[in-house]
Amino acid sequence: MLCHYKYIIVSVVGILIVGVVDDNSFRKFIELELQIDDLKSEIKKYNSQNEADTKQLRELKRNPKAIEKIARERYFMKADDEDIYVLSTDEKKPDERKNETTE
């Protein structure tokens, strides 16, 4: 009985080995394609970030006032005759609200 189906059995086993188990399987191929897509999107993100940073670096080299602007915006630095107010939209956690009401 098995002799009659030996070619079909060998074909099915061969397809399973190539399709699932082997290092060059279809499953591995799909995993690698998905990984390639993720890496390409990451490359695009880093390229756009690089372009923005390069533009900002050129501006810093050309305009010394740009350094002052970045220092004020990012690091909250100020001149001696200025006051800085930092407004936050962060909500307080529930346990912080309890502490305020109990005090």
Tab-separated table of N, CA, C and O in Angstrom:
chain	number	residue	atom	x	y	z
A	1	MET	N	0.820	-1.177	0.000
A	1	MET	CA	0.000	0.000	0.000
A	1	MET	C	0.878	1.260	0.000
A	1	MET	O	0.617	2.175	-0.759
A	2	LEU	N	1.891	1.296	0.894
A	2	LEU	CA	2.782	2.451	0.947
A	2	LEU	C	3.625	2.587	-0.321
A	2	LEU	O	3.981	3.687	-0.707
A	3	CYS	N	3.950	1.483	-0.936
A	3	CYS	CA	4.748	1.523	-2.162
A	3	CYS	C	4.006	2.263	-3.271
A	3	CYS	O	4.621	2.920	-4.104
A	4	HIS	N	2.698	2.163	-3.244
A	4	HIS	CA	1.891	2.820	-4.265
A	4	HIS	C	1.937	4.345	-4.103
A	4	HIS	O	1.879	5.071	-5.081
A	5	TYR	N	2.058	4.837	-2.864
A	5	TYR	CA	2.046	6.282	-2.578
A	5	TYR	C	3.427	6.847	-2.225
A	5	TYR	O	3.534	7.947	-1.712
A	6	LYS	N	4.495	6.082	-2.498
A	6	LYS	CA	5.821	6.524	-2.058
A	6	LYS	C	6.244	7.845	-2.702
A	6	LYS	O	6.875	8.678	-2.057
A	7	TYR	N	5.891	8.100	-3.938
A	7	TYR	CA	6.269	9.351	-4.591
A	7	TYR	C	5.506	10.540	-3.999
A	7	TYR	O	6.058	11.616	-3.827
A	8	ILE	N	4.265	10.308	-3.683
A	8	ILE	CA	3.461	11.374	-3.065
A	8	ILE	C	3.971	11.666	-1.662
A	8	ILE	O	4.113	12.833	-1.272
A	9	ILE	N	4.298	10.630	-0.900
A	9	ILE	CA	4.816	10.802	0.465
A	9	ILE	C	6.141	11.539	0.437
A	9	ILE	O	6.370	12.484	1.199
A	10	VAL	N	7.031	11.153	-0.452
A	10	VAL	CA	8.339	11.813	-0.574
A	10	VAL	C	8.157	13.266	-1.004
A	10	VAL	O	8.834	14.169	-0.486
A	11	SER	N	7.229	13.522	-1.900
A	11	SER	CA	6.981	14.901	-2.359
A	11	SER	C	6.446	15.764	-1.230
A	11	SER	O	6.896	16.898	-1.031
A	12	VAL	N	5.502	15.234	-0.473
A	12	VAL	CA	4.922	15.997	0.644
A	12	VAL	C	5.975	16.264	1.716
A	12	VAL	O	6.092	17.386	2.219
A	13	VAL	N	6.753	15.266	2.060
A	13	VAL	CA	7.816	15.452	3.054
A	13	VAL	C	8.848	16.461	2.551
A	13	VAL	O	9.309	17.329	3.300
A	14	GLY	N	9.206	16.374	1.290
A	14	GLY	CA	10.169	17.323	0.711
A	14	GLY	C	9.649	18.747	0.741
A	14	GLY	O	10.378	19.683	1.087
A	15	ILE	N	8.377	18.928	0.386
A	15	ILE	CA	7.779	20.264	0.417
A	15	ILE	C	7.726	20.792	1.843
A	15	ILE	O	7.999	21.975	2.092
A	16	LEU	N	7.399	19.939	2.811
A	16	LEU	CA	7.376	20.370	4.211
A	16	LEU	C	8.761	20.784	4.698
A	16	LEU	O	8.911	21.778	5.405
A	17	ILE	N	9.761	20.023	4.304
A	17	ILE	CA	11.127	20.366	4.719
A	17	ILE	C	11.548	21.688	4.114
A	17	ILE	O	12.071	22.564	4.803
A	18	VAL	N	11.309	21.860	2.831
A	18	VAL	CA	11.698	23.096	2.153
A	18	VAL	C	10.836	24.269	2.635
A	18	VAL	O	11.318	25.381	2.816
A	19	GLY	N	9.568	24.032	2.882
A	19	GLY	CA	8.646	25.115	3.238
A	19	GLY	C	8.699	25.541	4.683
A	19	GLY	O	8.407	26.696	4.998
A	20	VAL	N	9.073	24.659	5.595
A	20	VAL	CA	8.971	24.993	7.011
A	20	VAL	C	10.289	24.829	7.763
A	20	VAL	O	10.683	25.694	8.533
A	21	VAL	N	10.978	23.744	7.573
A	21	VAL	CA	12.102	23.381	8.434
A	21	VAL	C	13.433	23.952	7.962
A	21	VAL	O	14.244	24.398	8.774
A	22	ASP	N	13.674	23.991	6.706
A	22	ASP	CA	14.966	24.368	6.135
A	22	ASP	C	15.326	25.826	6.437
A	22	ASP	O	14.459	26.658	6.690
A	23	ASP	N	16.615	26.145	6.422
A	23	ASP	CA	17.072	27.526	6.627
A	23	ASP	C	16.610	28.449	5.514
A	23	ASP	O	16.463	29.647	5.709
A	24	ASN	N	16.390	27.911	4.336
A	24	ASN	CA	15.916	28.695	3.203
A	24	ASN	C	14.411	28.512	2.988
A	24	ASN	O	13.924	28.588	1.873
A	25	SER	N	13.681	28.295	4.051
A	25	SER	CA	12.254	27.994	3.944
A	25	SER	C	11.445	29.239	3.602
A	25	SER	O	11.915	30.374	3.706
A	26	PHE	N	10.203	29.011	3.216
A	26	PHE	CA	9.301	30.117	2.915
A	26	PHE	C	9.016	30.941	4.165
A	26	PHE	O	8.894	32.156	4.105
A	27	ARG	N	8.916	30.269	5.301
A	27	ARG	CA	8.683	30.965	6.571
A	27	ARG	C	9.833	31.918	6.875
A	27	ARG	O	9.620	33.080	7.228
A	28	LYS	N	11.034	31.456	6.720
A	28	LYS	CA	12.220	32.290	6.962
A	28	LYS	C	12.267	33.448	5.961
A	28	LYS	O	12.633	34.569	6.318
A	29	PHE	N	11.890	33.169	4.729
A	29	PHE	CA	11.862	34.200	3.693
A	29	PHE	C	10.901	35.323	4.071
A	29	PHE	O	11.230	36.497	3.963
A	30	ILE	N	9.722	34.961	4.546
A	30	ILE	CA	8.732	35.966	4.943
A	30	ILE	C	9.222	36.755	6.146
A	30	ILE	O	9.072	37.985	6.203
A	31	GLU	N	9.826	36.078	7.131
A	31	GLU	CA	10.378	36.775	8.298
A	31	GLU	C	11.438	37.792	7.877
A	31	GLU	O	11.465	38.923	8.376
A	32	LEU	N	12.304	37.394	6.971
A	32	LEU	CA	13.364	38.290	6.521
A	32	LEU	C	12.808	39.466	5.722
A	32	LEU	O	13.304	40.589	5.828
A	33	GLU	N	11.775	39.237	4.921
A	33	GLU	CA	11.142	40.328	4.180
A	33	GLU	C	10.519	41.344	5.135
A	33	GLU	O	10.632	42.557	4.927
A	34	LEU	N	9.871	40.874	6.188
A	34	LEU	CA	9.292	41.779	7.181
A	34	LEU	C	10.390	42.569	7.892
A	34	LEU	O	10.240	43.763	8.169
A	35	GLN	N	11.492	41.911	8.191
A	35	GLN	CA	12.619	42.585	8.840
A	35	GLN	C	13.213	43.649	7.907
A	35	GLN	O	13.574	44.744	8.355
A	36	ILE	N	13.288	43.354	6.628
A	36	ILE	CA	13.796	44.318	5.648
A	36	ILE	C	12.892	45.537	5.600
A	36	ILE	O	13.364	46.684	5.565
A	37	ASP	N	11.572	45.330	5.609
A	37	ASP	CA	10.629	46.460	5.608
A	37	ASP	C	10.810	47.327	6.841
A	37	ASP	O	10.804	48.561	6.751
A	38	ASP	N	10.977	46.698	8.007
A	38	ASP	CA	11.195	47.461	9.242
A	38	ASP	C	12.485	48.272	9.161
A	38	ASP	O	12.526	49.435	9.572
A	39	LEU	N	13.535	47.657	8.644
A	39	LEU	CA	14.819	48.350	8.545
A	39	LEU	C	14.766	49.505	7.543
A	39	LEU	O	15.381	50.549	7.766
A	40	LYS	N	14.010	49.330	6.459
A	40	LYS	CA	13.876	50.421	5.488
A	40	LYS	C	13.145	51.606	6.094
A	40	LYS	O	13.529	52.759	5.867
A	41	SER	N	12.099	51.345	6.875
A	41	SER	CA	11.394	52.460	7.528
A	41	SER	C	12.287	53.130	8.560
A	41	SER	O	12.251	54.352	8.727
A	42	GLU	N	13.111	52.352	9.245
A	42	GLU	CA	14.050	52.926	10.206
A	42	GLU	C	15.102	53.785	9.489
A	42	GLU	O	15.477	54.855	9.982
A	43	ILE	N	15.552	53.348	8.334
A	43	ILE	CA	16.514	54.120	7.535
A	43	ILE	C	15.908	55.452	7.131
A	43	ILE	O	16.554	56.500	7.212
A	44	LYS	N	14.646	55.438	6.693
A	44	LYS	CA	13.974	56.685	6.318
A	44	LYS	C	13.885	57.636	7.503
A	44	LYS	O	14.114	58.841	7.365
A	45	LYS	N	13.570	57.092	8.672
A	45	LYS	CA	13.466	57.922	9.875
A	45	LYS	C	14.814	58.571	10.196
A	45	LYS	O	14.890	59.778	10.457
A	46	TYR	N	15.881	57.773	10.154
A	46	TYR	CA	17.203	58.312	10.479
A	46	TYR	C	17.696	59.290	9.413
A	46	TYR	O	18.397	60.249	9.730
A	47	ASN	N	17.350	59.058	8.151
A	47	ASN	CA	17.735	60.003	7.097
A	47	ASN	C	17.059	61.351	7.286
A	47	ASN	O	17.691	62.395	7.128
A	48	SER	N	15.770	61.340	7.630
A	48	SER	CA	15.076	62.615	7.854
A	48	SER	C	15.625	63.318	9.091
A	48	SER	O	15.771	64.542	9.100
A	49	GLN	N	15.963	62.543	10.120
A	49	GLN	CA	16.559	63.137	11.320
A	49	GLN	C	17.932	63.722	10.987
A	49	GLN	O	18.285	64.810	11.460
A	50	ASN	N	18.700	63.035	10.157
A	50	ASN	CA	20.015	63.520	9.749
A	50	ASN	C	19.893	64.817	8.957
A	50	ASN	O	20.682	65.746	9.148
A	51	GLU	N	18.899	64.883	8.065
A	51	GLU	CA	18.699	66.103	7.278
A	51	GLU	C	18.349	67.285	8.183
A	51	GLU	O	18.870	68.395	8.005
A	52	ALA	N	17.481	67.048	9.166
A	52	ALA	CA	17.093	68.120	10.078
A	52	ALA	C	18.292	68.577	10.915
A	52	ALA	O	18.508	69.781	11.108
A	53	ASP	N	19.082	67.629	11.385
A	53	ASP	CA	20.257	67.981	12.182
A	53	ASP	C	21.306	68.707	11.348
A	53	ASP	O	21.966	69.639	11.829
A	54	THR	N	21.485	68.291	10.087
A	54	THR	CA	22.436	68.951	9.202
A	54	THR	C	22.006	70.389	8.927
A	54	THR	O	22.832	71.313	8.947
A	55	LYS	N	20.717	70.573	8.718
A	55	LYS	CA	20.184	71.917	8.490
A	55	LYS	C	20.407	72.797	9.724
A	55	LYS	O	20.834	73.950	9.612
A	56	GLN	N	20.157	72.234	10.886
A	56	GLN	CA	20.351	72.990	12.124
A	56	GLN	C	21.838	73.309	12.340
A	56	GLN	O	22.187	74.408	12.781
A	57	LEU	N	22.716	72.380	12.007
A	57	LEU	CA	24.158	72.618	12.145
A	57	LEU	C	24.620	73.739	11.221
A	57	LEU	O	25.406	74.606	11.629
A	58	ARG	N	24.111	73.743	9.986
A	58	ARG	CA	24.458	74.832	9.069
A	58	ARG	C	23.986	76.174	9.620
A	58	ARG	O	24.688	77.181	9.512
A	59	GLU	N	22.792	76.176	10.177
A	59	GLU	CA	22.247	77.412	10.751
A	59	GLU	C	23.102	77.876	11.929
A	59	GLU	O	23.361	79.073	12.091
A	60	LEU	N	23.580	76.944	12.740
A	60	LEU	CA	24.435	77.301	13.878
A	60	LEU	C	25.765	77.884	13.410
A	60	LEU	O	26.298	78.808	14.033
A	61	LYS	N	26.302	77.343	12.329
A	61	LYS	CA	27.571	77.857	11.818
A	61	LYS	C	27.411	79.240	11.197
A	61	LYS	O	28.307	80.063	11.276
A	62	ARG	N	26.253	79.494	10.573
A	62	ARG	CA	26.008	80.768	9.911
A	62	ARG	C	25.566	81.864	10.865
A	62	ARG	O	25.953	83.013	10.701
A	63	ASN	N	24.743	81.520	11.834
A	63	ASN	CA	24.099	82.525	12.659
A	63	ASN	C	24.384	82.270	14.141
A	63	ASN	O	23.864	81.332	14.731
A	64	PRO	N	25.190	83.110	14.781
A	64	PRO	CA	25.500	82.902	16.200
A	64	PRO	C	24.273	83.068	17.107
A	64	PRO	O	24.228	82.518	18.191
A	65	LYS	N	23.263	83.801	16.647
A	65	LYS	CA	22.051	83.959	17.460
A	65	LYS	C	21.268	82.650	17.544
A	65	LYS	O	20.459	82.464	18.441
A	66	ALA	N	21.509	81.732	16.619
A	66	ALA	CA	20.819	80.440	16.653
A	66	ALA	C	21.245	79.634	17.869
A	66	ALA	O	20.441	78.899	18.437
A	67	ILE	N	22.500	79.771	18.268
A	67	ILE	CA	22.975	79.082	19.471
A	67	ILE	C	22.206	79.587	20.681
A	67	ILE	O	21.768	78.799	21.528
A	68	GLU	N	22.006	80.866	20.756
A	68	GLU	CA	21.246	81.456	21.859
A	68	GLU	C	19.801	80.943	21.847
A	68	GLU	O	19.240	80.619	22.888
A	69	LYS	N	19.221	80.859	20.672
A	69	LYS	CA	17.841	80.383	20.560
A	69	LYS	C	17.716	78.941	21.056
A	69	LYS	O	16.801	78.604	21.802
A	70	ILE	N	18.653	78.078	20.665
A	70	ILE	CA	18.615	76.684	21.094
A	70	ILE	C	18.834	76.576	22.594
A	70	ILE	O	18.169	75.799	23.282
A	71	ALA	N	19.750	77.371	23.114
A	71	ALA	CA	19.996	77.348	24.557
A	71	ALA	C	18.745	77.761	25.324
A	71	ALA	O	18.416	77.188	26.360
A	72	ARG	N	18.025	78.736	24.814
A	72	ARG	CA	16.798	79.185	25.482
A	72	ARG	C	15.693	78.133	25.387
A	72	ARG	O	14.997	77.871	26.351
A	73	GLU	N	15.513	77.539	24.216
A	73	GLU	CA	14.411	76.608	24.011
A	73	GLU	C	14.637	75.256	24.675
A	73	GLU	O	13.758	74.735	25.342
A	74	ARG	N	15.799	74.712	24.490
A	74	ARG	CA	16.041	73.350	24.980
A	74	ARG	C	16.497	73.289	26.422
A	74	ARG	O	16.132	72.373	27.151
A	75	TYR	N	17.326	74.226	26.827
A	75	TYR	CA	17.959	74.123	28.136
A	75	TYR	C	17.456	75.179	29.120
A	75	TYR	O	17.979	75.296	30.222
A	76	PHE	N	16.432	75.922	28.720
A	76	PHE	CA	15.812	76.940	29.572
A	76	PHE	C	16.831	77.928	30.141
A	76	PHE	O	16.720	78.358	31.284
A	77	MET	N	17.823	78.279	29.350
A	77	MET	CA	18.792	79.277	29.768
A	77	MET	C	18.203	80.658	29.523
A	77	MET	O	17.329	80.832	28.691
A	78	LYS	N	18.697	81.628	30.270
A	78	LYS	CA	18.129	82.970	30.159
A	78	LYS	C	19.210	84.014	30.369
A	78	LYS	O	20.292	83.734	30.869
A	79	ALA	N	18.879	85.225	29.959
A	79	ALA	CA	19.761	86.357	30.222
A	79	ALA	C	19.524	86.804	31.666
A	79	ALA	O	18.544	86.427	32.306
A	80	ASP	N	20.433	87.642	32.185
A	80	ASP	CA	20.326	88.067	33.584
A	80	ASP	C	19.064	88.863	33.871
A	80	ASP	O	18.533	88.811	34.974
A	81	ASP	N	18.567	89.599	32.908
A	81	ASP	CA	17.413	90.458	33.151
A	81	ASP	C	16.090	89.820	32.728
A	81	ASP	O	15.096	90.502	32.579
A	82	GLU	N	16.047	88.490	32.570
A	82	GLU	CA	14.836	87.818	32.113
A	82	GLU	C	14.310	86.852	33.167
A	82	GLU	O	15.054	86.335	33.989
A	83	ASP	N	13.011	86.599	33.100
A	83	ASP	CA	12.373	85.549	33.886
A	83	ASP	C	11.767	84.560	32.913
A	83	ASP	O	11.180	84.941	31.902
A	84	ILE	N	11.882	83.277	33.238
A	84	ILE	CA	11.342	82.247	32.374
A	84	ILE	C	10.229	81.522	33.117
A	84	ILE	O	10.381	81.133	34.270
A	85	TYR	N	9.109	81.337	32.437
A	85	TYR	CA	7.993	80.585	32.977
A	85	TYR	C	7.786	79.359	32.101
A	85	TYR	O	7.583	79.476	30.897
A	86	VAL	N	7.834	78.190	32.711
A	86	VAL	CA	7.647	76.944	31.985
A	86	VAL	C	6.233	76.466	32.275
A	86	VAL	O	5.876	76.189	33.421
A	87	LEU	N	5.430	76.384	31.236
A	87	LEU	CA	4.054	75.928	31.371
A	87	LEU	C	3.981	74.458	31.002
A	87	LEU	O	4.510	74.033	29.979
A	88	SER	N	3.309	73.690	31.834
A	88	SER	CA	3.223	72.262	31.596
A	88	SER	C	1.764	71.848	31.498
A	88	SER	O	0.921	72.315	32.259
A	89	THR	N	1.496	70.942	30.581
A	89	THR	CA	0.139	70.411	30.448
A	89	THR	C	0.036	69.016	31.037
A	89	THR	O	-0.962	68.334	30.867
A	90	ASP	N	1.079	68.591	31.737
A	90	ASP	CA	1.062	67.263	32.354
A	90	ASP	C	0.046	67.236	33.482
A	90	ASP	O	-0.036	68.147	34.297
A	91	GLU	N	-0.713	66.151	33.528
A	91	GLU	CA	-1.671	65.993	34.610
A	91	GLU	C	-0.983	65.334	35.789
A	91	GLU	O	-0.083	64.517	35.624
A	92	LYS	N	-1.448	65.675	36.969
A	92	LYS	CA	-0.880	65.059	38.158
A	92	LYS	C	-1.464	63.673	38.320
A	92	LYS	O	-2.595	63.395	37.958
A	93	LYS	N	-0.671	62.786	38.914
A	93	LYS	CA	-1.120	61.423	39.166
A	93	LYS	C	-2.142	61.443	40.295
A	93	LYS	O	-2.127	62.334	41.147
A	94	PRO	N	-3.024	60.455	40.358
A	94	PRO	CA	-4.049	60.429	41.410
A	94	PRO	C	-3.474	60.452	42.822
A	94	PRO	O	-4.027	61.093	43.710
A	95	ASP	N	-2.334	59.776	43.063
A	95	ASP	CA	-1.765	59.772	44.414
A	95	ASP	C	-1.210	61.145	44.795
A	95	ASP	O	-1.185	61.504	45.961
A	96	GLU	N	-0.774	61.952	43.812
A	96	GLU	CA	-0.313	63.307	44.110
A	96	GLU	C	-1.494	64.198	44.474
A	96	GLU	O	-1.380	65.075	45.315
A	97	ARG	N	-2.650	63.972	43.854
A	97	ARG	CA	-3.840	64.753	44.181
A	97	ARG	C	-4.295	64.458	45.603
A	97	ARG	O	-4.743	65.341	46.309
A	98	LYS	N	-4.199	63.212	46.026
A	98	LYS	CA	-4.588	62.830	47.391
A	98	LYS	C	-3.722	63.561	48.403
A	98	LYS	O	-4.211	64.033	49.420
A	99	ASN	N	-2.423	63.634	48.127
A	99	ASN	CA	-1.497	64.297	49.043
A	99	ASN	C	-1.843	65.786	49.183
A	99	ASN	O	-1.702	66.365	50.253
A	100	GLU	N	-2.273	66.395	48.087
A	100	GLU	CA	-2.611	67.822	48.129
A	100	GLU	C	-3.863	68.056	48.970
A	100	GLU	O	-3.953	69.010	49.719
A	101	THR	N	-4.843	67.167	48.850
A	101	THR	CA	-6.108	67.366	49.575
A	101	THR	C	-5.981	67.026	51.053
A	101	THR	O	-6.672	67.598	51.874
A	102	THR	N	-5.092	66.134	51.414
A	102	THR	CA	-4.931	65.750	52.817
A	102	THR	C	-4.050	66.716	53.582
A	102	THR	O	-4.092	66.757	54.791
A	103	GLU	N	-3.257	67.499	52.889
A	103	GLU	CA	-2.346	68.415	53.581
A	103	GLU	C	-2.996	69.706	53.952
A	103	GLU	O	-3.962	70.173	53.622
